[in-house]
Tab-separated table of C-alpha atoms and ligand atoms in Angstrom:
chain	number	residue	atom	x	y	z
A	5	MET	CA	-21.235	-15.649	28.841
A	6	THR	CA	-19.400	-12.797	27.023
A	7	GLN	CA	-21.462	-10.559	24.624
A	8	THR	CA	-19.378	-11.183	21.396
A	9	LYS	CA	-18.928	-8.137	19.124
A	10	ILE	CA	-19.201	-9.018	15.341
A	11	ILE	CA	-16.470	-6.925	13.601
A	12	ASP	CA	-18.058	-5.466	10.516
A	13	GLY	CA	-15.246	-5.471	8.001
A	14	LYS	CA	-17.642	-4.544	5.313
A	15	ALA	CA	-18.647	-1.244	6.910
A	16	PHE	CA	-15.028	-0.565	7.963
A	17	ALA	CA	-13.763	-1.106	4.320
A	18	GLU	CA	-16.640	1.135	2.941
A	19	LYS	CA	-15.410	3.963	5.250
A	20	LEU	CA	-11.845	3.448	4.328
A	21	ARG	CA	-12.696	3.517	0.633
A	22	ALA	CA	-14.647	6.782	1.078
A	23	ASP	CA	-11.591	8.295	2.812
A	24	ILE	CA	-9.307	7.027	-0.029
A	25	ALA	CA	-11.584	8.621	-2.554
A	26	ARG	CA	-11.349	11.942	-0.682
A	27	ARG	CA	-7.514	11.675	-0.602
A	28	VAL	CA	-7.373	10.773	-4.351
A	29	ALA	CA	-9.501	13.790	-5.261
A	30	LYS	CA	-7.063	16.029	-3.284
A	31	LEU	CA	-4.082	14.441	-5.060
A	32	LYS	CA	-5.665	15.139	-8.427
A	33	THR	CA	-6.412	18.687	-7.637
A	34	GLU	CA	-3.165	19.599	-5.905
A	35	LYS	CA	-0.651	17.534	-7.740
A	36	HIS	CA	-2.443	16.591	-10.994
A	37	ILE	CA	-1.748	12.889	-10.427
A	38	THR	CA	-4.416	10.232	-10.878
A	39	PRO	CA	-3.379	7.038	-9.269
A	40	GLY	CA	-3.354	4.097	-11.727
A	41	LEU	CA	-3.662	0.375	-10.866
A	42	ALA	CA	-2.916	-2.264	-13.405
A	43	VAL	CA	-4.268	-5.709	-12.844
A	44	VAL	CA	-3.057	-8.630	-14.911
A	45	LEU	CA	-5.007	-11.811	-15.046
A	46	VAL	CA	-3.701	-14.924	-16.833
A	47	GLY	CA	-6.079	-17.747	-17.734
A	48	ASP	CA	-9.783	-18.102	-16.857
A	49	ASN	CA	-9.989	-19.064	-13.311
A	50	PRO	CA	-13.594	-18.070	-12.376
A	51	ALA	CA	-12.689	-17.051	-8.891
A	52	SER	CA	-9.934	-14.867	-10.021
A	53	ASP	CA	-12.157	-13.320	-12.640
A	54	VAL	CA	-14.598	-12.201	-9.870
A	55	TYR	CA	-11.782	-10.771	-7.846
A	56	VAL	CA	-10.329	-8.886	-10.804
A	57	LYS	CA	-13.778	-7.429	-11.731
A	58	ASN	CA	-14.298	-6.357	-8.132
A	59	LYS	CA	-10.813	-4.684	-7.886
A	60	ALA	CA	-11.417	-2.808	-11.170
A	61	LYS	CA	-14.880	-1.554	-10.009
A	62	GLN	CA	-13.566	-0.407	-6.608
A	63	THR	CA	-10.444	1.165	-8.149
A	64	ARG	CA	-12.723	3.262	-10.459
A	65	GLU	CA	-15.186	4.147	-7.700
A	66	ALA	CA	-12.289	5.576	-5.694
A	67	GLY	CA	-11.503	7.938	-8.592
A	68	MET	CA	-8.329	6.011	-9.722
A	69	ASN	CA	-7.516	4.674	-13.230
A	70	SER	CA	-7.972	0.925	-13.530
A	71	TYR	CA	-6.124	-0.887	-16.266
A	72	GLU	CA	-6.984	-4.536	-16.909
A	73	PHE	CA	-4.889	-7.025	-18.957
A	74	ARG	CA	-6.212	-10.511	-19.639
A	75	LEU	CA	-3.753	-12.984	-21.157
A	76	PRO	CA	-4.725	-16.493	-22.219
A	77	GLU	CA	-4.207	-19.624	-20.114
A	78	ASP	CA	-1.248	-20.861	-22.255
A	79	THR	CA	0.667	-17.560	-21.975
A	80	TYR	CA	4.518	-18.046	-21.888
A	81	GLU	CA	6.358	-16.704	-18.848
A	82	ALA	CA	8.443	-14.647	-21.022
A	83	THR	CA	5.316	-12.872	-22.376
A	84	LEU	CA	4.012	-12.048	-18.938
A	85	LEU	CA	7.432	-10.862	-17.837
A	86	ALA	CA	7.471	-8.479	-20.870
A	87	LYS	CA	4.055	-7.150	-19.970
A	88	ILE	CA	5.205	-6.447	-16.447
A	89	GLU	CA	8.412	-4.734	-17.688
A	90	GLU	CA	6.083	-2.503	-19.897
A	91	LEU	CA	4.037	-1.655	-16.843
A	92	ASN	CA	7.078	-0.976	-14.707
A	93	HIS	CA	7.976	1.890	-17.109
A	94	ASP	CA	4.524	3.255	-17.672
A	95	PRO	CA	4.218	6.571	-15.718
A	96	ASN	CA	0.426	6.304	-15.573
A	97	VAL	CA	0.702	2.946	-13.639
A	98	HIS	CA	1.490	3.411	-10.068
A	99	GLY	CA	0.529	-0.012	-8.775
A	100	ILE	CA	0.921	-3.407	-10.544
A	101	LEU	CA	-0.970	-6.647	-9.267
A	102	VAL	CA	-0.593	-9.941	-11.010
A	103	GLN	CA	-3.551	-12.066	-10.006
A	104	LEU	CA	-2.478	-15.340	-8.358
A	105	PRO	CA	-2.599	-18.342	-8.818
A	106	LEU	CA	-0.838	-18.446	-12.259
A	107	PRO	CA	-1.066	-21.276	-14.738
A	108	LYS	CA	1.591	-23.939	-14.026
A	109	GLN	CA	4.046	-23.087	-16.876
A	110	ILE	CA	4.673	-19.716	-15.124
A	111	ASN	CA	7.073	-19.431	-12.109
A	112	GLU	CA	5.191	-17.351	-9.466
A	113	ALA	CA	8.357	-16.202	-7.729
A	114	ALA	CA	9.900	-14.968	-11.031
A	115	VAL	CA	6.807	-12.899	-11.694
A	116	ILE	CA	6.695	-11.402	-8.172
A	117	HIS	CA	10.315	-10.488	-8.483
A	118	ALA	CA	9.770	-8.819	-11.981
A	119	VAL	CA	7.422	-6.146	-10.523
A	120	ASP	CA	9.132	-2.943	-9.716
A	121	HIS	CA	9.092	-2.973	-5.800
A	122	LYS	CA	8.006	0.715	-5.864
A	123	LYS	CA	4.835	-0.396	-7.700
A	124	ASP	CA	4.462	-3.674	-5.779
A	125	VAL	CA	1.055	-2.815	-4.164
A	126	ASP	CA	0.576	-6.406	-3.094
A	127	GLY	CA	3.645	-6.194	-0.990
A	128	PHE	CA	4.823	-9.526	-2.084
A	129	HIS	CA	8.353	-8.518	-3.548
A	130	VAL	CA	11.296	-9.668	-1.463
A	131	VAL	CA	12.418	-6.036	-1.015
A	132	ASN	CA	9.108	-5.175	0.604
A	133	ALA	CA	9.040	-8.389	2.697
A	134	GLY	CA	12.588	-7.459	3.827
A	135	LEU	CA	11.599	-3.859	4.613
A	136	LEU	CA	8.696	-5.135	6.684
A	137	ALA	CA	10.799	-7.871	8.525
A	138	THR	CA	13.392	-5.159	9.358
A	139	GLY	CA	10.782	-2.606	10.564
A	140	GLN	CA	11.316	-0.228	7.623
A	141	PRO	CA	8.549	1.553	5.586
A	142	GLY	CA	7.448	-0.329	2.340
A	143	PHE	CA	4.342	-1.953	1.014
A	144	VAL	CA	2.567	-4.305	3.267
A	145	PRO	CA	0.542	-7.220	1.932
A	146	CYS	CA	-3.150	-6.117	1.822
A	147	THR	CA	-4.790	-8.921	3.823
A	148	PRO	CA	-2.641	-8.637	6.914
A	149	LEU	CA	-2.789	-4.859	6.742
A	150	GLY	CA	-6.507	-5.035	6.720
A	151	CYS	CA	-6.491	-7.485	9.773
A	152	LEU	CA	-4.240	-5.094	11.641
A	153	MET	CA	-6.602	-2.159	10.964
A	154	LEU	CA	-9.534	-4.206	12.317
A	155	LEU	CA	-7.587	-5.290	15.375
A	156	LYS	CA	-6.507	-1.696	16.255
A	157	ASP	CA	-10.106	-0.505	15.719
A	158	THR	CA	-11.400	-3.128	18.109
A	159	LEU	CA	-8.713	-3.176	20.735
A	160	GLY	CA	-6.860	0.179	20.435
A	161	ASP	CA	-3.255	-0.309	21.783
A	162	LEU	CA	-2.043	-3.908	20.971
A	163	SER	CA	1.121	-3.548	23.008
A	164	GLY	CA	1.791	-6.552	25.362
A	165	LYS	CA	-1.014	-8.651	23.871
A	166	HIS	CA	-0.260	-12.280	23.049
A	167	ALA	CA	-1.166	-12.970	19.494
A	168	ILE	CA	-1.221	-16.498	17.815
A	169	ILE	CA	-1.185	-16.547	14.080
A	170	LEU	CA	-2.262	-19.884	12.501
A	171	GLY	CA	-0.443	-20.103	9.131
A	172	ARG	CA	3.033	-19.099	7.854
A	173	SER	CA	2.371	-18.218	4.299
A	174	ASN	CA	4.311	-15.351	2.727
A	175	ILE	CA	0.970	-13.456	1.893
A	176	VAL	CA	-0.747	-13.741	5.248
A	177	GLY	CA	0.970	-15.512	8.184
A	178	LYS	CA	4.473	-14.147	7.985
A	179	PRO	CA	3.611	-10.420	7.210
A	180	MET	CA	0.848	-10.713	9.929
A	181	ALA	CA	3.529	-11.736	12.558
A	182	ALA	CA	5.902	-8.895	11.452
A	183	LEU	CA	3.110	-6.339	11.717
A	184	LEU	CA	1.989	-7.595	15.172
A	185	LEU	CA	5.665	-7.735	16.417
A	186	ARG	CA	5.820	-4.027	15.268
A	187	GLU	CA	2.847	-3.365	17.440
A	188	ASN	CA	4.698	-4.832	20.418
A	189	CYS	CA	2.652	-7.975	20.590
A	190	THR	CA	4.173	-11.267	21.870
A	191	VAL	CA	3.667	-13.371	18.679
A	192	THR	CA	3.356	-17.124	18.284
A	193	VAL	CA	3.290	-18.456	14.659
A	194	ALA	CA	1.643	-21.893	14.322
A	195	HIS	CA	1.665	-24.058	11.298
A	196	SER	CA	0.756	-27.604	10.156
A	197	LYS	CA	3.551	-29.231	12.170
A	198	THR	CA	2.631	-27.344	15.355
A	199	LYS	CA	1.855	-29.626	18.304
A	200	ASP	CA	-1.127	-29.144	20.562
A	201	LEU	CA	-2.596	-26.185	18.794
A	202	PRO	CA	-5.630	-25.820	21.110
A	203	ALA	CA	-3.429	-25.283	24.172
A	204	LEU	CA	-1.512	-22.524	22.421
A	205	VAL	CA	-4.551	-20.816	21.178
A	206	LYS	CA	-5.925	-20.872	24.775
A	207	GLN	CA	-2.983	-18.528	25.819
A	208	ALA	CA	-3.688	-15.939	23.193
A	209	ASP	CA	-5.542	-12.597	23.461
A	210	ILE	CA	-5.510	-12.272	19.737
A	211	VAL	CA	-6.137	-15.175	17.314
A	212	VAL	CA	-5.552	-14.777	13.514
A	213	ALA	CA	-6.579	-17.886	11.571
A	214	ALA	CA	-5.169	-18.181	8.018
A	215	ILE	CA	-4.829	-21.942	7.327
A	216	GLY	CA	-7.440	-22.607	4.664
A	217	LYS	CA	-9.098	-25.246	6.620
A	218	PRO	CA	-12.830	-24.877	7.170
A	219	GLU	CA	-14.100	-24.196	10.720
A	220	THR	CA	-11.010	-25.559	12.411
A	221	VAL	CA	-10.592	-23.220	15.297
A	222	LYS	CA	-13.280	-24.123	18.038
A	223	GLY	CA	-14.763	-21.868	20.743
A	224	ALA	CA	-13.471	-24.329	23.357
A	225	TRP	CA	-9.933	-23.596	22.307
A	226	LEU	CA	-10.282	-19.813	22.998
A	227	LYS	CA	-9.286	-17.888	26.040
A	228	PRO	CA	-12.430	-16.103	27.117
A	229	GLY	CA	-12.404	-12.558	25.804
A	230	ALA	CA	-10.100	-13.254	22.992
A	231	VAL	CA	-10.317	-11.329	19.702
A	232	VAL	CA	-10.559	-13.531	16.755
A	233	ILE	CA	-9.644	-12.567	13.102
A	234	ASP	CA	-10.743	-15.176	10.551
A	235	VAL	CA	-8.879	-14.755	7.264
A	236	GLY	CA	-9.911	-18.102	5.804
A	237	ILE	CA	-12.305	-18.321	2.850
A	238	ASN	CA	-13.465	-21.805	2.256
A	239	ARG	CA	-16.458	-22.944	0.154
A	240	LEU	CA	-18.088	-26.020	1.391
A	241	PRO	CA	-19.321	-28.564	-1.144
A	242	SER	CA	-22.813	-27.621	-2.314
A	243	LEU	CA	-25.531	-29.840	-0.947
A	244	SER	CA	-27.535	-29.670	-4.014
A	245	SER	CA	-24.874	-30.345	-6.654
A	246	SER	CA	-21.665	-32.035	-7.182
A	247	LEU	CA	-19.597	-28.694	-7.643
A	248	PRO	CA	-16.251	-29.061	-5.989
A	249	ALA	CA	-15.292	-27.002	-2.878
A	250	GLY	CA	-13.307	-23.868	-3.711
A	251	GLY	CA	-15.130	-23.210	-7.043
A	252	ALA	CA	-16.717	-19.801	-7.900
A	253	GLN	CA	-20.068	-21.526	-7.323
A	254	GLY	CA	-21.053	-24.177	-4.817
A	255	GLY	CA	-21.944	-24.361	-1.196
A	256	LYS	CA	-21.728	-21.976	1.821
A	257	LEU	CA	-18.699	-19.799	2.411
A	258	VAL	CA	-17.065	-20.408	5.821
A	259	GLY	CA	-13.840	-19.250	7.438
A	260	ASP	CA	-11.164	-21.227	9.294
A	261	VAL	CA	-12.924	-20.568	12.593
A	262	ASP	CA	-16.094	-22.320	13.783
A	263	PHE	CA	-17.971	-19.010	14.120
A	264	GLU	CA	-20.988	-20.373	16.050
A	265	SER	CA	-18.957	-21.988	18.808
A	266	CYS	CA	-16.891	-18.940	19.387
A	267	LYS	CA	-19.879	-16.631	20.022
A	268	GLY	CA	-20.249	-15.975	23.752
A	269	ILE	CA	-16.590	-16.771	24.350
A	270	ALA	CA	-14.552	-14.373	22.139
A	271	ALA	CA	-14.831	-10.687	22.899
A	272	ALA	CA	-15.051	-10.020	19.178
A	273	ILE	CA	-14.933	-11.942	15.883
A	274	THR	CA	-14.770	-11.287	12.185
A	275	PRO	CA	-17.528	-13.045	10.153
A	276	VAL	CA	-16.992	-14.773	6.880
A	277	PRO	CA	-18.037	-13.294	4.494
A	278	GLY	CA	-18.060	-9.626	5.574
A	279	GLY	CA	-15.012	-9.606	7.869
A	280	VAL	CA	-11.390	-9.552	6.507
A	281	GLY	CA	-12.351	-10.109	2.756
A	282	PRO	CA	-13.669	-6.599	2.050
A	283	MET	CA	-10.606	-5.146	3.805
A	284	THR	CA	-8.159	-6.668	1.331
A	285	ILE	CA	-9.318	-4.631	-1.732
A	286	ALA	CA	-9.619	-1.472	0.475
A	287	CYS	CA	-5.983	-1.969	1.475
A	288	LEU	CA	-4.970	-2.568	-2.187
A	289	LEU	CA	-6.428	0.869	-2.977
A	290	GLU	CA	-4.617	2.357	-0.012
A	291	ASN	CA	-1.296	1.004	-1.165
A	292	THR	CA	-1.953	2.214	-4.713
A	293	LEU	CA	-2.618	5.722	-3.362
A	294	LYS	CA	0.618	5.473	-1.441
A	295	ALA	CA	2.494	4.518	-4.586
A	296	ALA	CA	1.010	7.443	-6.486
A	297	THR	CA	1.756	9.887	-3.734
A	298	ALA	CA	5.444	8.741	-3.601
A	299	SER	CA	5.769	8.965	-7.399
B	310	LIG	P1	-1.547	-21.255	2.361
B	310	LIG	O1	-2.111	-22.549	1.978
B	310	LIG	O2	-0.390	-20.553	1.561
B	310	LIG	O3	-0.915	-21.364	3.869
B	310	LIG	C1	-1.685	-22.170	4.909
B	310	LIG	C2	-0.816	-22.145	6.152
B	310	LIG	O4	-1.557	-22.836	7.138
B	310	LIG	C3	0.468	-22.866	6.051
B	310	LIG	O5	1.454	-22.171	6.687
B	310	LIG	C4	0.157	-24.200	6.716
B	310	LIG	O6	1.227	-24.809	7.440
B	310	LIG	C5	-0.927	-23.717	7.727
B	310	LIG	N1	-1.779	-24.893	8.153
B	310	LIG	C6	-2.455	-25.763	7.361
B	310	LIG	N2	-3.263	-26.538	8.095
B	310	LIG	C7	-2.974	-26.246	9.361
B	310	LIG	C8	-3.471	-26.777	10.596
B	310	LIG	N3	-4.288	-27.637	10.647
B	310	LIG	N4	-2.947	-26.237	11.712
B	310	LIG	C9	-2.139	-25.119	11.831
B	310	LIG	N5	-1.590	-24.562	10.600
B	310	LIG	C10	-2.116	-25.167	9.353
B	310	LIG	O7	-2.866	-20.258	2.614
B	310	LIG	P2	-2.855	-18.691	2.587
B	310	LIG	O8	-2.093	-18.030	3.653
B	310	LIG	O9	-2.690	-18.111	1.192
B	310	LIG	O10	-4.423	-18.433	2.866
B	310	LIG	C11	-5.008	-19.006	4.141
B	310	LIG	C12	-6.461	-18.831	4.043
B	310	LIG	O11	-6.791	-17.484	3.898
B	310	LIG	C13	-7.162	-19.502	2.839
B	310	LIG	O12	-8.537	-19.916	3.277
B	310	LIG	C14	-7.293	-18.434	1.860
B	310	LIG	O13	-8.439	-18.543	1.044
B	310	LIG	C15	-7.602	-17.234	2.789
B	310	LIG	N6	-7.193	-15.893	2.255
B	310	LIG	C16	-8.113	-14.852	2.362
B	310	LIG	C17	-7.820	-13.608	1.857
B	310	LIG	C18	-8.799	-12.626	2.168
B	310	LIG	O14	-8.795	-11.614	1.361
B	310	LIG	N7	-9.682	-12.657	3.167
B	310	LIG	C19	-6.565	-13.328	1.199
B	310	LIG	C20	-5.682	-14.429	1.344
B	310	LIG	C21	-5.906	-15.666	1.730
B	310	LIG	P3	2.635	-25.288	6.585
B	310	LIG	O15	3.391	-24.043	6.323
B	310	LIG	O16	3.277	-26.178	7.625
B	310	LIG	O17	2.118	-26.056	5.306
């Protein structure tokens, strides 16, 4: 029976944010630059509203300027693109984040493409995706960047480790694979058409789960001593009401990993909440500081 370490992403993110605040203060004193992050929210998705408020609060706490723009649900794509163009040219704005998902009349890809890639602190622009894929410096998506920090903190050198990533989205799975390749891991990327997932997971020293399916990865799938990073955020239906899963309210939050069954088998695991989640905003601040420093 392995003693499983619970990876405290909340504490790690707090330390990182304190370090970012120190570096922001230095940039202000030495270069008279205050990093600025603009967040654009379209519509009134309650979960997005909570994320945007948290981002603004933590941006200000780090000593940066936070600019929030709220547009109505029926905003035309052209109106949003014009707002982005304005922010692209605003010298006080170093990072631009358009909160996803967007209402259905707006083409997400067009919006991501419209953000100046030098202000793309989300790392979603094709230029940044291409830079990451070809091993060149650019902005790395915040969630996989946070996962990598936790992995390095837990394991040190990742070279030669076999990592399996469950999920191949542009915002988590694919950039995570590129980052781990860069660290000299041997990387397997699994997705919904992958056959015999448990047998593949069994071979891995590192498991990153980002599929959006509650408690899917079981302890019995793991190689004993594996390190497990659970990116998933799933809200189970509330027992006491008929609120739907995935809403801002409702039942318990769980990851893509069956946490309880992994304890005693994994060497280390991130909890949900309190694992990867807090790292995402901290990495957004890191990227914003990087954009301001390069300006
Ligand atoms: P997407 O829905 O964009 O992608 C899910 C991926 O998982 C797809 O590649 C899909 O395969 C794959 N998949 C689905 N079911 C299975 C399965 N049973 N076995 C193997 N692969 C499967 O999700 P995201 O990448 O955006 O997010 C994943 C999870 O991470 C979600 O729970 C989300 O809420 C969470 N998340 C958390 C963040 C944080 O800050 N902690 C930030 C971002 C996301 P296919 O391509 O074949 O469809």
